[in-house]
Amino acid sequence: IGMAVDANVLINERIREETAKGTALRMAIKLGYERAFRAILDSNITTILTCVILYMVGSEQVKGFGLTLGVGVFINIFTAYFVTRLFFEFMSMISIPREVIRFPFYAAATIAGVGVAFIGLSYLMNKPEDLHESVARGFGFALLIDVAPAIVVAMGLMYLFRTMHHGKKELPMMKFIGVPKIDWVSKRRVFYAISGAMILCGAAAGFSLKADQIMDIEFLGGTSAQLELVENNTFDKGDKAEDIPTQITQRLDAAAENLKTFADQVKNAQVTDADGVVKLTSGVPAIRLEPVILDELGDQLSTAEPFRYDDAGSGEVTLFLRDPKTPTADEIKKRLSDRLTRAALAITGAQVQTNSAFEDAGEAGKSYTVVTRETSKEIVVSAILDKMEDDLRIKPALAFTMVHDPDTNDPYFPITQTDPRALGLTLSDEAAAAIDLTNWQGGVAIALDHLTPPQPLSTLRDRLKAMRLQPGFEEFGWRESDVFGLERPSGAAAGDEELYSKVLIVVADENVSLLASDQGDNMSVWQASLAEPEVKLIQAALQRQQSLEQVTQFDTQVSGESQIQAGLALALSWLLIIGYVWIRFGNVRWGLAAVSALIHDVLIALSAVAFTYYIAQKMPALGSLLMIDKVFRIDLPMVAALLTVVGYSVNDTIIVFDRIRENRGRQSEVTVDMVNDSINQTLSRTVLTLLTSIITVFVMYVFGGEGIHSFNYVLLVGLLIGTYSSVGIASQFLLRRAQLSKA
């Protein structure tokens, strides 16, 4: 939205220049479009190159952003150069041909007629009670009520304005800035000093921070956990209380303090070592020490029985080592103590966001996402349970027995027919009638009996669906599945919630189907790829107590790849821009000048991100004024913002470069006067485009919500710096040293 007006501004500025020279209106419009086309094309293609990089290397959200921006740029070029030109041609005609008058009204009448046809069709094809859901009816009313009248209103407005300006042979255009006479080149030392100071201050701010103070989990590794609170939780909901996310952060900080205390206790613990059996007496509850032991020492413990303790609150844990000689008792104490300290630092200051965009009346949103820099999901879960266990909606572990196929003794049944009785299960007539296996042939059926406690089918579906998103089962996330009720618990009243003690779970995968070929080797593939993994998934989803909705881990290898990916995205975008500008302007100097300004813009934008740490932590009053209430961390959306800044800045720079090329004509060298004149001639367009973009980004920054707050912050800074560099930095690099020395 912010950039879409840029092409129109370029065209209008060119028309204004031509009319100022005394050119006739229709000729001014023709020349304005012709002379603006090259600048529009070059500037937008460089933006499209950035979009390609965003789509190639970005996350799913960033890919969507890049795709939307790229498609928008294509549509923008088309509408600016072709659609608006039709309007100009129509408005500037001395007399309008009759067919030009008739055609829009014929089109409006035709569209209205098509709308009526769709509405009539919807009445024929739908029952009266289903009409409100009819797509044909909605589409018909849209054509009849929205599109057709819009055409008539647009034509009416155009005739109105033609009448108002009838007889005028010029197009009145207000001058916002005009063409100033500023010697930009002579002020280059001031610009260099300002830019150098900003970059040096930003570098000092950035290098004074540790990586975990400025980077998010995509670049450091970490864990994201989704939790759901019970309605009667213990969080303070008073008028003067902090919001729930802040209170969750405070509780996690308290859990981190506990981890620091545990680290001291382990450091001073009593240890005995007898032939690979290490008894650690620290006073730390065993249930809290268990995830740390597994994370730090798991690969050095016995696979049969890694450790043992009497109960969850026991302060004594016995470890069984694979190698009796390593690690030593003192090494175990030190490693566990250091690991607890690192975990405490990583969990401190966790980010918490509300998942619900809307809140139920009288009740705050109950689902939240916690993001920490701790890479062990087990340690994160333990810390959350340490301070919030009683407030979480916990899904209990379920007990059940899997019904085995009497022919194969496997805990699953192949679905080869649509009749559920063909599975070999004992089914009541009511249960058999409720099961339709038409869409599940070739899949697997798994029956659970004696389900304790009995569960609603919706709960079982949700738990199975959530497990498909967990590590180890992500590759099965797209499989279709369903749950059918077979038996209700004895004594269940008709009005009770529909709980079931026996259910049938069906899963189908079109890539692993018994119907694909004969059951020979295909059966073994079906068992290994579909049936057995689904049994494991069901056991994991239902036999474990679940206190958190979803836990996602970003390990250090993935974060390292993300850093490389982000760096490659920036470098590749710069190389593509150098190549394109070199080809279009005939000299690599133009491409290097453009990219020098882009590097300048990215460095200052990153400096602005580093400053948010000091503003949020050290200057809360200023932070509140600037809406910087927390540190903006570098994440993948922020990389997308930097690439967007690159696209905007090079767009701005190429507009100036295009005017320099035009003013140079056939001369071999760019002169100081050419640079100054070109910047001054395009300054009005530069400021107008900046204002339209800034208005859009500012609205998003203020009202866009927390999810895109840091993204818009980088855009806001980047737009200002990109405009400044196009005027004060990039064009100066086109001049040779001998020319600069005379300026």
Coordinates of N, CA and C in Angstrom, one line a residue, residues 38 45 52 58 109 112 170 218 262 268 289 301 306 310 358 398 430 478 532 540 558 588 595 606 624 629 685:
R38 N 10.9 4.0 -17.8 CA 12.2 3.3 -17.5 C 12.5 3.3 -16.1
I45 N 11.8 -3.6 -10.6 CA 12.5 -4.9 -10.8 C 13.5 -5.2 -9.7
V52 N 12.2 -12.2 -4.7 CA 12.6 -13.5 -5.0 C 13.5 -14.1 -3.9
G58 N 13.3 -17.6 2.9 CA 12.6 -17.2 4.1 C 11.8 -18.3 4.7
A109 N -24.4 -2.9 -16.8 CA -25.7 -3.7 -17.0 C -25.4 -5.1 -17.1
A112 N -24.4 -6.6 -13.8 CA -25.6 -6.7 -12.9 C -26.5 -7.9 -13.3
E170 N -5.0 22.9 -19.4 CA -3.9 22.5 -18.5 C -4.4 21.7 -17.3
E218 N 15.5 -18.1 16.7 CA 15.8 -18.7 15.4 C 17.3 -18.6 15.1
F262 N 19.5 -24.4 42.8 CA 19.8 -25.8 42.6 C 21.2 -26.0 42.1
N268 N 27.7 -28.1 45.9 CA 28.1 -28.5 47.2 C 27.5 -29.9 47.7
L289 N 15.7 -32.3 38.9 CA 17.0 -32.6 38.4 C 17.1 -33.5 37.2
L301 N 25.1 -42.4 30.4 CA 24.4 -43.2 31.4 C 24.0 -44.5 30.8
P306 N 19.2 -45.6 33.4 CA 20.2 -44.5 33.5 C 20.3 -43.9 34.9
D310 N 13.8 -42.5 44.7 CA 12.7 -43.1 45.4 C 11.4 -42.4 45.1
F358 N -8.8 -12.8 20.1 CA -10.1 -12.3 20.7 C -10.2 -12.9 22.1
L398 N -3.9 -41.5 29.8 CA -5.1 -42.4 29.7 C -4.6 -43.9 29.7
E430 N -25.6 -50.5 16.3 CA -25.6 -49.0 16.3 C -24.2 -48.5 16.0
W478 N 0.3 -34.4 8.1 CA -0.7 -34.2 7.0 C -1.7 -35.3 6.8
E532 N 2.6 -49.3 12.2 CA 3.4 -49.2 13.4 C 3.7 -47.8 13.9
A540 N 2.0 -42.3 22.4 CA 2.6 -41.1 22.8 C 1.5 -40.0 23.1
V558 N 20.1 -25.8 13.9 CA 19.1 -25.1 13.1 C 19.3 -23.6 13.1
V588 N 29.8 -1.0 -13.8 CA 29.7 -1.6 -12.5 C 29.7 -0.5 -11.4
V595 N 24.8 -0.5 -4.0 CA 24.9 -1.4 -2.9 C 25.7 -0.8 -1.7
L606 N 20.3 -2.0 11.8 CA 20.8 -3.0 12.8 C 21.2 -2.2 14.1
S624 N 8.7 4.1 26.6 CA 7.2 4.2 26.6 C 6.8 5.2 25.6
D629 N 8.8 -1.0 24.5 CA 8.7 -1.4 25.9 C 9.4 -2.7 26.1
R685 N 9.4 14.0 -5.7 CA 8.9 12.6 -5.7 C 9.4 11.8 -4.5

